[in-house]
XYZ file of C-alpha atoms in Angstrom:
695
model
C -11.898 1.933 -3.771
C -11.470 3.944 -0.476
C -8.425 3.025 1.867
C -7.757 3.889 5.418
C -4.002 4.270 6.071
C -2.352 3.881 9.458
C 1.265 5.121 10.150
C 2.934 4.290 13.159
C 6.656 5.765 14.150
C 9.091 3.394 15.873
C 12.419 3.498 16.932
C 13.958 1.604 14.184
C 11.329 1.190 11.511
C 7.984 3.512 10.463
C 5.087 0.940 9.780
C 2.144 1.351 7.481
C -0.640 -0.324 6.965
C -3.636 0.175 4.392
C -7.025 -1.315 4.591
C -9.735 -1.316 1.881
C -12.965 -0.440 3.016
C -14.733 -2.124 0.127
C -12.796 -5.604 0.789
C -11.011 -5.426 4.032
C -7.840 -6.191 2.017
C -4.700 -5.328 3.881
C -1.458 -4.104 2.758
C 1.630 -3.694 4.888
C 4.725 -1.720 4.405
C 7.761 -0.653 6.522
C 10.361 1.979 5.959
C 13.306 2.933 7.959
C 12.636 5.751 10.294
C 14.167 9.138 10.117
C 14.634 10.457 13.950
C 15.872 13.676 13.306
C 12.735 14.439 11.178
C 10.139 11.519 11.703
C 7.640 13.238 8.911
C 10.033 12.218 6.151
C 9.682 8.428 7.123
C 5.771 9.115 7.232
C 5.551 10.946 4.103
C 7.611 8.219 2.406
C 6.054 5.339 3.968
C 2.765 6.402 2.868
C 3.675 7.372 -0.655
C 5.479 3.591 -0.965
C 2.687 1.523 0.275
C 0.417 3.723 -2.101
C 2.613 2.748 -5.050
C 2.263 -0.996 -3.883
C -1.324 -0.786 -3.604
C -1.700 1.008 -6.914
C -4.031 3.821 -4.915
C -4.543 7.251 -6.172
C -4.508 10.344 -3.793
C -8.298 10.286 -4.267
C -8.713 7.182 -2.849
C -7.615 7.624 0.507
C -10.291 8.038 2.929
C -8.181 9.322 5.815
C -4.984 8.543 7.412
C -4.208 7.670 11.309
C -0.795 8.349 12.733
C 0.656 7.125 16.106
C 3.932 8.456 17.170
C 6.436 8.949 20.230
C 7.214 12.400 19.363
C 5.664 13.804 22.602
C 6.941 10.954 24.501
C 10.537 11.471 23.459
C 10.387 15.316 23.965
C 9.490 14.683 27.790
C 12.282 11.750 27.958
C 14.851 14.191 26.360
C 13.556 17.256 28.194
C 13.427 18.943 24.589
C 9.987 20.493 25.097
C 9.926 24.345 24.879
C 10.842 26.911 27.546
C 7.991 27.846 29.652
C 6.493 30.355 31.915
C 4.232 29.642 34.638
C 1.442 31.862 36.307
C -0.060 30.942 39.367
C -2.010 32.129 42.202
C -0.219 34.493 44.610
C 1.306 32.284 47.499
C 1.758 29.074 45.450
C 5.193 30.323 43.535
C 6.795 26.710 44.958
C 4.161 24.730 43.875
C 6.457 22.505 41.527
C 9.197 22.712 44.055
C 7.135 21.558 46.869
C 5.447 18.783 44.498
C 4.558 15.792 46.621
C 7.689 15.322 48.588
C 7.901 11.841 47.644
C 11.625 10.362 47.314
C 12.196 7.301 44.857
C 13.416 4.074 46.458
C 13.652 2.759 50.043
C 13.787 5.423 52.514
C 17.530 4.817 53.550
C 18.332 5.947 49.943
C 17.362 9.745 50.610
C 20.832 10.607 51.756
C 22.071 10.724 47.821
C 18.856 11.446 45.800
C 19.032 14.834 44.151
C 15.844 16.355 43.292
C 15.510 16.432 39.383
C 15.009 20.078 37.688
C 11.595 21.274 37.660
C 9.783 21.281 34.120
C 9.406 25.413 34.859
C 12.347 26.645 37.093
C 11.326 28.706 39.706
C 12.571 31.946 37.779
C 10.148 31.571 35.380
C 7.042 31.129 37.845
C 4.813 34.616 38.464
C 1.995 35.089 40.833
C -0.939 36.980 40.456
C -3.418 38.082 43.051
C -7.125 36.795 42.903
C -8.501 33.880 44.549
C -11.268 31.248 44.474
C -12.473 29.059 47.138
C -13.130 25.087 46.710
C -16.929 25.856 45.774
C -15.608 28.268 42.847
C -17.039 31.373 44.481
C -14.760 34.409 44.594
C -12.584 35.193 47.357
C -10.575 37.963 45.807
C -10.997 39.232 42.395
C -8.257 38.681 39.551
C -5.969 41.718 39.409
C -5.538 41.763 35.632
C -2.871 44.447 35.965
C -0.272 41.811 37.585
C -1.309 39.387 34.864
C -0.234 42.008 32.132
C 3.111 42.615 34.122
C 4.173 39.231 34.035
C 2.906 38.577 30.272
C 5.130 41.757 29.603
C 8.018 39.643 31.368
C 7.679 36.686 29.643
C 7.707 38.163 26.221
C 10.618 40.468 26.897
C 12.446 36.930 27.704
C 11.506 35.450 24.347
C 9.208 32.672 26.098
C 6.619 31.796 23.677
C 4.741 29.212 25.850
C 3.011 29.981 29.036
C 0.950 28.040 31.309
C -1.752 28.987 33.639
C -2.940 27.135 36.625
C -4.919 28.800 39.473
C -6.069 27.494 42.633
C -9.634 26.032 42.316
C -9.941 26.700 38.681
C -11.687 23.223 38.158
C -14.755 24.536 39.992
C -14.967 27.965 37.690
C -12.387 28.220 35.051
C -13.295 32.021 34.483
C -10.112 33.747 36.152
C -7.955 31.276 33.986
C -9.838 32.318 30.951
C -9.432 36.089 31.597
C -5.828 35.363 32.122
C -5.724 33.716 28.625
C -7.232 36.519 27.179
C -4.861 38.828 28.639
C -1.678 37.163 27.517
C -3.310 36.600 24.044
C -3.890 40.480 23.844
C -0.289 41.019 24.844
C 1.835 38.368 23.267
C -0.480 37.126 20.335
C 2.131 34.579 18.977
C 2.229 33.018 22.390
C 1.024 29.234 23.098
C -1.056 29.358 26.156
C -3.026 26.415 27.967
C -5.039 26.863 30.968
C -5.234 24.007 33.750
C -9.086 24.089 33.439
C -8.583 22.900 29.651
C -6.001 20.305 30.310
C -7.574 18.817 33.506
C -10.689 19.945 34.955
C -9.736 18.198 38.348
C -8.556 18.981 41.777
C -5.296 18.403 42.924
C -3.103 21.445 42.274
C 0.280 19.766 41.594
C -0.689 17.200 39.270
C -2.772 19.527 37.445
C -0.015 22.179 36.939
C 2.627 19.866 36.253
C 0.428 18.485 33.326
C -0.615 22.038 32.248
C 3.064 22.784 32.221
C 4.325 19.964 30.068
C 1.308 20.246 27.673
C 2.316 23.888 27.125
C 5.917 23.091 26.427
C 4.855 20.639 24.091
C 2.663 22.425 21.989
C 5.095 24.461 20.049
C 6.712 20.960 18.789
C 3.527 19.161 18.440
C 2.193 22.296 16.173
C 5.549 22.301 14.299
C 5.179 18.391 14.008
C 1.648 18.101 12.812
C 2.255 20.795 10.132
C 5.213 18.963 8.831
C 2.673 15.821 8.371
C 0.086 18.130 6.510
C 3.133 19.400 4.020
C 4.016 15.891 3.466
C 0.498 14.997 2.607
C -0.250 17.929 0.730
C 3.026 17.358 -1.499
C 1.856 13.880 -2.527
C -1.469 15.375 -3.278
C -3.611 13.826 -0.406
C -6.222 16.447 0.698
C -7.508 13.911 3.495
C -8.421 14.075 6.989
C -5.318 13.516 9.362
C -6.221 11.970 12.723
C -3.647 11.251 15.667
C -3.906 8.492 18.004
C -3.980 9.415 21.949
C -2.727 7.474 25.195
C -6.271 6.637 25.679
C -6.692 4.205 22.535
C -8.846 7.048 20.695
C -8.161 9.091 18.108
C -8.737 12.824 17.331
C -8.378 14.964 14.317
C -4.641 16.325 14.365
C -6.139 20.046 14.605
C -7.479 19.220 17.940
C -4.068 17.633 19.122
C -2.292 20.752 19.146
C -3.873 22.444 22.164
C -3.845 19.109 24.170
C -0.741 17.101 23.298
C -0.140 15.655 26.610
C -2.766 13.386 25.458
C -0.712 11.695 23.212
C 2.469 10.822 25.121
C 1.863 7.062 24.614
C 0.317 7.477 21.077
C 2.296 4.618 19.392
C 1.880 1.718 21.952
C -1.440 2.176 22.796
C -2.539 1.500 19.025
C -0.825 -2.098 19.321
C -3.074 -2.726 22.518
C -6.298 -1.792 20.510
C -5.338 -4.410 17.771
C -4.706 -6.900 20.657
C -8.179 -5.813 22.139
C -9.798 -6.230 18.756
C -8.542 -9.638 18.237
C -9.375 -10.822 21.822
C -12.893 -9.955 21.773
C -13.314 -11.581 18.381
C -11.846 -14.864 19.422
C -11.546 -17.481 21.937
C -8.723 -15.504 24.120
C -10.438 -12.569 25.701
C -7.689 -12.696 28.504
C -4.355 -11.784 27.247
C -1.058 -9.859 28.180
C 0.697 -8.301 25.386
C 4.475 -7.686 24.515
C 4.971 -5.387 21.953
C 9.058 -5.874 21.444
C 10.075 -3.044 19.213
C 13.634 -1.634 18.407
C 14.045 -0.198 21.760
C 11.735 -1.412 24.121
C 9.042 -3.816 24.949
C 5.476 -2.270 26.010
C 3.376 -4.538 28.233
C -0.336 -4.500 28.752
C -3.065 -7.055 30.556
C -6.203 -7.424 29.056
C -9.318 -8.707 30.476
C -12.254 -9.906 29.009
C -11.404 -7.883 25.874
C -10.690 -4.583 27.727
C -7.343 -3.168 28.453
C -6.914 -1.553 31.901
C -7.367 2.183 31.733
C -5.290 4.628 34.116
C -6.327 8.116 34.821
C -2.919 9.094 35.577
C 0.518 7.769 34.664
C 4.388 8.141 34.901
C 6.561 9.332 32.123
C 10.046 9.406 32.906
C 10.084 11.258 36.510
C 6.715 12.934 35.812
C 3.453 12.118 37.033
C 1.038 12.840 34.394
C -2.639 13.199 34.541
C -4.454 12.244 31.518
C -6.423 9.176 30.241
C -4.148 6.417 29.143
C -4.016 2.714 28.643
C -2.300 0.797 31.576
C 1.078 -0.125 29.933
C 4.519 -1.129 31.506
C 7.758 -0.380 29.317
C 10.921 -2.191 29.983
C 14.221 -1.480 27.885
C 14.363 -4.680 26.031
C 14.067 -4.548 22.087
C 15.804 -5.967 19.095
C 18.500 -3.186 19.302
C 19.042 -3.164 22.925
C 22.480 -3.378 23.616
C 24.664 -6.145 25.353
C 27.515 -4.909 27.266
C 29.668 -5.654 30.343
C 29.105 -3.576 33.576
C 32.684 -3.249 35.366
C 34.224 -5.557 32.521
C 32.674 -8.660 33.945
C 29.010 -8.187 34.729
C 26.548 -9.099 31.787
C 23.877 -6.695 30.975
C 21.404 -6.215 28.119
C 19.593 -2.553 27.605
C 18.379 -0.204 28.299
C 20.836 1.305 26.061
C 19.437 0.919 22.382
C 21.218 1.000 19.058
C 18.009 2.562 17.683
C 17.446 3.091 13.927
C 21.018 4.673 13.691
C 23.446 3.000 13.888
C 21.273 -0.079 14.667
C 22.510 -3.550 15.241
C 25.908 -4.602 13.943
C 24.169 -6.919 11.417
C 22.969 -4.121 9.816
C 26.105 -2.795 8.579
C 25.198 0.885 9.192
C 28.285 1.711 11.842
C 26.785 -0.393 14.820
C 29.889 -1.447 16.899
C 27.722 -2.842 20.139
C 26.208 -6.415 19.965
C 22.729 -6.516 20.263
C 19.366 -8.506 20.634
C 19.141 -8.872 17.197
C 22.670 -9.732 16.457
C 22.212 -12.726 18.860
C 19.179 -13.783 17.001
C 20.799 -13.937 13.944
C 24.175 -15.731 15.305
C 21.637 -18.390 16.449
C 20.104 -18.883 13.409
C 16.503 -17.679 14.378
C 16.139 -15.014 11.945
C 16.892 -14.904 8.379
C 19.829 -12.653 6.847
C 17.227 -11.139 4.558
C 14.536 -9.050 6.281
C 11.560 -7.127 4.730
C 11.375 -9.074 1.671
C 14.755 -8.947 0.960
C 15.034 -5.257 1.058
C 17.590 -5.328 3.919
C 20.634 -7.834 4.021
C 21.767 -8.681 7.344
C 25.575 -9.376 8.227
C 25.815 -12.426 10.267
C 29.735 -12.385 10.291
C 29.808 -8.955 11.772
C 27.523 -9.821 14.339
C 29.600 -12.880 15.311
C 32.770 -10.900 15.402
C 31.168 -8.498 17.673
C 29.827 -11.020 20.008
C 33.171 -12.799 20.231
C 35.226 -9.331 20.659
C 32.831 -7.632 23.384
C 31.281 -10.640 25.435
C 32.386 -14.048 24.302
C 36.327 -13.315 24.694
C 36.314 -11.120 27.685
C 33.898 -13.779 29.464
C 35.710 -16.998 28.419
C 32.781 -18.374 26.981
C 31.504 -19.404 23.264
C 29.815 -17.188 21.016
C 26.742 -19.417 21.302
C 26.848 -18.909 24.991
C 27.150 -15.340 25.040
C 24.311 -15.176 22.378
C 22.075 -17.271 24.303
C 22.783 -15.060 27.293
C 21.409 -12.204 25.623
C 18.301 -13.791 24.901
C 18.092 -15.032 28.506
C 18.579 -11.642 30.065
C 16.308 -10.142 27.702
C 13.725 -12.745 28.565
C 14.071 -11.938 32.164
C 13.743 -8.207 31.896
C 10.624 -8.827 30.000
C 9.173 -11.400 32.344
C 9.739 -8.823 35.382
C 7.930 -6.578 33.282
C 4.699 -8.973 32.895
C 4.894 -9.339 36.594
C 4.348 -5.526 37.252
C 1.058 -5.513 35.094
C -0.276 -9.074 36.555
C 1.382 -10.429 39.542
C 1.948 -6.936 41.650
C -2.020 -6.474 40.682
C -3.431 -9.549 41.768
C -3.303 -11.355 38.603
C -1.776 -14.908 37.704
C -0.031 -14.692 34.266
C -0.663 -18.456 34.213
C -4.542 -17.558 33.524
C -3.771 -15.569 30.519
C -2.422 -16.304 26.960
C 0.503 -14.044 25.741
C -0.004 -12.226 22.466
C 3.306 -11.325 20.916
C 3.782 -8.425 18.322
C 6.402 -5.880 17.319
C 9.134 -6.753 14.803
C 10.892 -8.819 17.645
C 8.049 -10.285 19.633
C 7.803 -13.721 17.892
C 11.500 -14.325 18.537
C 11.103 -14.308 22.254
C 7.612 -15.195 22.489
C 7.999 -18.762 23.726
C 11.067 -18.219 26.081
C 9.199 -15.252 28.060
C 5.940 -17.717 28.097
C 8.115 -20.742 29.669
C 9.653 -18.139 32.294
C 6.113 -17.215 33.498
C 4.618 -20.858 32.724
C 2.265 -19.391 30.298
C 1.247 -22.341 28.080
C -0.498 -20.518 25.117
C 1.025 -17.859 22.651
C -0.705 -15.868 20.097
C 0.995 -14.501 16.966
C -1.201 -11.916 15.052
C -1.634 -12.029 11.553
C 0.607 -8.612 11.221
C 2.523 -8.821 14.000
C 5.398 -6.571 12.713
C 2.943 -3.568 12.115
C 0.335 -4.558 14.705
C 0.133 -0.948 15.900
C -0.068 0.638 12.843
C -3.065 -1.745 12.363
C -4.599 -0.747 15.577
C -4.959 2.967 14.394
C -7.490 1.735 12.087
C -9.249 -0.364 14.671
C -10.631 2.371 17.171
C -12.920 5.610 17.514
C -12.669 9.126 17.752
C -12.543 9.695 21.633
C -13.284 12.863 23.873
C -12.757 12.872 27.868
C -14.348 15.464 29.895
C -14.188 15.278 33.849
C -15.221 17.551 36.589
C -14.326 17.426 40.506
C -17.578 17.154 42.270
C -16.745 15.742 45.972
C -19.895 14.233 47.955
C -19.985 11.613 50.412
C -22.529 8.691 50.104
C -24.244 9.364 53.479
C -25.028 13.098 52.008
C -25.834 12.295 48.179
C -27.310 15.145 46.287
C -28.305 13.255 43.401
C -29.703 16.790 41.646
C -26.523 18.153 41.995
C -24.337 15.263 40.659
C -26.992 15.184 37.616
C -26.395 18.645 36.707
C -22.458 18.235 36.648
C -22.972 15.444 34.443
C -25.143 16.938 31.940
C -22.436 19.674 31.543
C -19.668 16.929 30.792
C -22.592 14.903 28.508
C -22.738 18.464 26.718
C -19.013 18.815 26.473
C -18.245 15.744 24.744
C -21.192 15.292 22.488
C -20.301 19.301 21.218
C -16.906 18.022 20.560
C -18.353 14.852 18.515
C -20.649 17.022 16.516
C -17.647 19.329 15.666
C -16.035 16.354 14.299
C -19.007 15.117 12.379
C -20.648 12.379 14.373
C -24.117 12.133 15.389
C -27.037 9.749 15.988
C -25.980 6.074 15.895
C -22.349 7.299 15.525
C -22.435 8.433 18.759
C -21.549 6.664 22.177
C -21.517 8.371 25.612
C -20.147 6.421 28.659
C -20.375 7.887 32.142
C -18.018 7.256 35.084
C -17.542 8.546 38.730
C -14.174 8.274 40.376
C -15.172 7.049 44.070
C -12.808 6.211 47.238
C -13.492 5.599 50.910
C -13.480 8.472 53.026
C -10.001 9.154 53.997
C -8.211 7.720 51.310
C -6.397 9.806 49.013
C -6.765 8.235 45.440
C -9.616 6.988 43.769
C -11.080 4.292 41.698
C -12.868 4.962 38.465
C -16.268 3.012 38.258
C -18.752 3.168 35.120
C -22.255 4.295 35.716
C -25.372 3.147 33.633
C -27.261 6.327 32.104
C -30.740 6.490 30.705
C -30.362 6.944 26.826
C -27.079 7.823 27.439
C -27.496 10.993 29.023
C -29.616 11.079 32.253
C -27.995 10.183 35.406
C -30.351 8.832 38.233
C -29.964 8.210 41.942
C -30.417 4.108 41.151
C -27.594 4.607 38.465
C -25.141 6.186 41.337
C -26.408 3.613 43.800
C -25.558 0.691 41.500
C -21.929 2.214 40.693
C -21.379 2.767 44.520
C -22.399 -0.953 44.673
C -19.746 -1.828 41.971
C -17.154 0.277 43.766
C -16.836 -2.263 46.646
C -16.169 -5.048 44.079
C -13.905 -3.132 42.122
C -11.719 -2.053 45.325
C -11.702 -5.791 46.520
C -10.680 -6.807 42.949
C -8.039 -4.359 42.789
C -6.841 -4.415 46.377
C -8.002 -7.585 47.951
C -10.275 -6.069 50.472
C -13.314 -3.728 50.760
C -15.407 -1.592 53.439
C -18.883 -1.960 52.204
C -21.086 -0.946 55.278
C -18.053 0.009 57.206
C -16.704 3.185 55.923
C -18.796 5.591 53.426
C -17.917 6.178 49.924
C -16.766 9.652 48.679
C -17.772 10.636 45.252
C -14.875 12.750 43.910
C -15.091 13.323 39.953
C -18.003 12.860 37.626
C -16.773 12.509 33.858
C -18.074 11.485 30.259
C -16.372 9.749 27.510
C -17.637 10.280 24.066
C -16.876 7.867 21.119
C -17.095 8.837 17.226
C -17.866 5.376 16.191
C -15.922 4.115 12.784
C -16.799 0.638 11.314
C -14.330 -1.784 12.357
C -12.295 -3.153 9.806
C -12.720 -7.000 9.241
C -10.401 -9.320 10.867
C -7.966 -10.655 8.553
C -8.518 -14.126 7.138
C -5.985 -17.120 6.898
C -3.836 -17.150 4.102
C -5.453 -20.303 2.609
C -2.001 -21.333 1.467
C -0.693 -24.846 1.011
C -2.479 -28.006 2.285
C 0.226 -28.889 4.917
C 3.065 -27.420 6.669
C 5.502 -29.565 4.644
C 4.190 -27.911 1.661
C 4.881 -24.310 3.101
C 8.492 -25.204 3.987
C 10.649 -23.034 1.908
C 14.243 -23.722 3.711
C 16.034 -25.720 6.395
C 18.324 -23.725 8.494
C 20.809 -24.699 11.100
C 19.456 -22.888 14.500
C 20.902 -23.079 17.954
C 18.408 -24.470 20.386
C 18.887 -25.140 23.742
C 20.810 -28.032 25.238
C 20.687 -29.539 21.882
C 22.710 -27.202 20.553
C 22.592 -26.841 16.615
C 19.701 -28.607 14.815
C 18.250 -28.306 11.326
C 15.290 -26.420 11.754
C 12.549 -26.030 9.028
C 11.406 -22.627 7.808
C 8.225 -21.803 6.524
C 6.562 -18.995 4.767
C 3.767 -17.685 6.689
C 1.544 -16.809 3.624
C 1.527 -20.361 2.686
C 0.539 -21.488 6.034
C -2.295 -23.874 6.347
C -5.249 -23.697 8.406
C -6.041 -26.365 10.827
C -3.189 -28.509 10.496
C -0.481 -28.455 13.465
C 3.208 -27.336 13.135
C 5.790 -28.438 15.987
C 8.801 -26.805 17.470
C 11.370 -26.092 16.858
C 10.432 -24.483 13.531
C 10.665 -21.037 12.279
C 7.835 -19.081 10.566
C 9.032 -16.056 8.439
C 7.041 -13.320 6.892
C 7.465 -9.712 5.446
C 7.032 -7.938 8.718
C 8.519 -10.460 11.541
C 9.387 -14.051 12.374
C 8.335 -16.531 14.631
C 10.312 -18.994 16.305
C 8.584 -22.269 17.800
C 10.738 -23.651 20.418
C 10.834 -27.097 21.689
C 7.933 -28.289 23.466
C 5.640 -25.792 21.641
C 3.037 -26.806 18.842
C 0.677 -24.594 16.859
C -1.875 -24.071 14.182
C -3.185 -21.113 11.980
C -6.778 -20.156 13.733
C -10.082 -18.703 11.571
C -9.033 -15.175 12.040
C -5.478 -15.710 10.398
C -3.565 -15.872 14.194
C -0.978 -18.450 14.956
C -1.821 -20.021 18.191
C 0.765 -21.946 19.961
C 0.200 -24.400 22.965
C 2.879 -25.829 25.170
C 2.592 -29.675 24.626
C 5.531 -30.841 26.891
C 5.890 -29.956 30.308
C 8.415 -27.471 31.496
C 11.334 -28.659 33.405
C 11.078 -27.323 37.332
C 13.414 -24.948 38.455
C 16.621 -26.097 39.638
């Protein structure tokens, strides 16, 4: 029996899912994360799950991993010290940046420019220049490259980024610089901008190349550690890594391009949500993935998550394909605290995996969202099948000492306040991906997952007047499951600027042939061909005079031939896309400008079958395993039925307030909500009583 294994590393737990390629059978497992060395939990989680399943090393077809290692390195500025080589005259490129200041204009008096990824003293200029067509204006002065490399080597710098003007049109100068660097400093990590982003906008291209280079030593070391863990357990199997785009790539391919995995873990959860959305009657969903540290939010329209060509990680604008997600600092480990001794706050600080919430008994002293749920009776004092025991008395004492006492309120009021503030933070995050982009959240279902997703789902939905909540079959390991529900993916883009009224389809077709050959060669190298290959084309467009583009798909004959009809059709769709995105269009008034041509290649894997309903008891009464005192709104404490999800019936309705528990997560069904288990094992909740209007 062949097994696929997905491993997602989170702030508190590392989640592991195994799916049988023969039967579709699923096994899930959670183990404590090891922040100091994430590969330890990676190896332990796989071994523990294999023992559960009874699988032997030879039974594992491949392993897919999602990680936040690159993200955390950027957030904590733990990337390697990096040198940068630029075209003569552009030494201050990173310093100048886009000359933008965060916040309101009036705030600039106190804003301090943050440190550069590469400080000015580590930037070297070399003579040699291309024009915007890629034609040589001045030849590359190789002796200057040698001098710069020797200086970096003497300084102990083992990572060098190269970003020369207009290299997106012709990378030959950058490629020659790389050759010289490797001759002089063979152990140095090098990345050139033409490989990282073959697009114009020198600042974004240079910044992304610098971050990519600085992450290369860390990524190489981490992937080496993962391989060591697999080898130690006799697992001579393929290792894939999740990318921010929602596709996967063999681990060796990620070493030269770690920037493509900055949202590796969160993207996998969205993949699972999209998979379920396309297979059920809920193609339009907003997802909330609530983990131990934060909540990741994504909007899915018609089964497809919105994709970005660039995004922001901390203070950095990174140009790489990524799923459009918004993150807020509200998770199970988010700390509740008092600002200035009186102002109630929740997050963004988190207790994380160590020491964790107070109730974990591992040294945590500050009350968290998890402590509040425990005090209110919404979660069991025994988690993960009893492997973790929670200390409710300790959680109650922390809430009393840190919050309730100083504020002169009851512990229950303080705990409810924590839930309300976390709900507000998450709801505001949802507005960022919906209301601020012209979408009404009431038109969507809320899909909640992550370890704490089900505990907050009804409250968040009520705050936004959303009337449907979806709770997937394995919500606590949804990101790990998503790792097994995607394909190998390669993206390639070339800047090619043309105006609509001066369209040269021949040149455009030639450029597309280049990107098409690039992605198909990548896929062939990974062993994909024939009907296991799908290629999608796109063009980035804008109206003449605009500064930023929209990505529009292009229909190509047989996946490889670009015609004028296809280009004209894409331009027509651009008007519609612009109107959908911004609320207006200039069809027939302002000409379109084509900026980039690109292709995305997919190496297709068969999808695991959707989980089937547990097929347990004939009624919810038969699935009831306990009655717990839970604090519910204005009613205070009530006797709340507790159900075991694995025994939940398919079809009959459950009414709130109720608690549905399973190995990896808990769902709190609030007052006014009812639900059932659908054909693929999801719990679908519906608001059955009107929400009281806001006062």
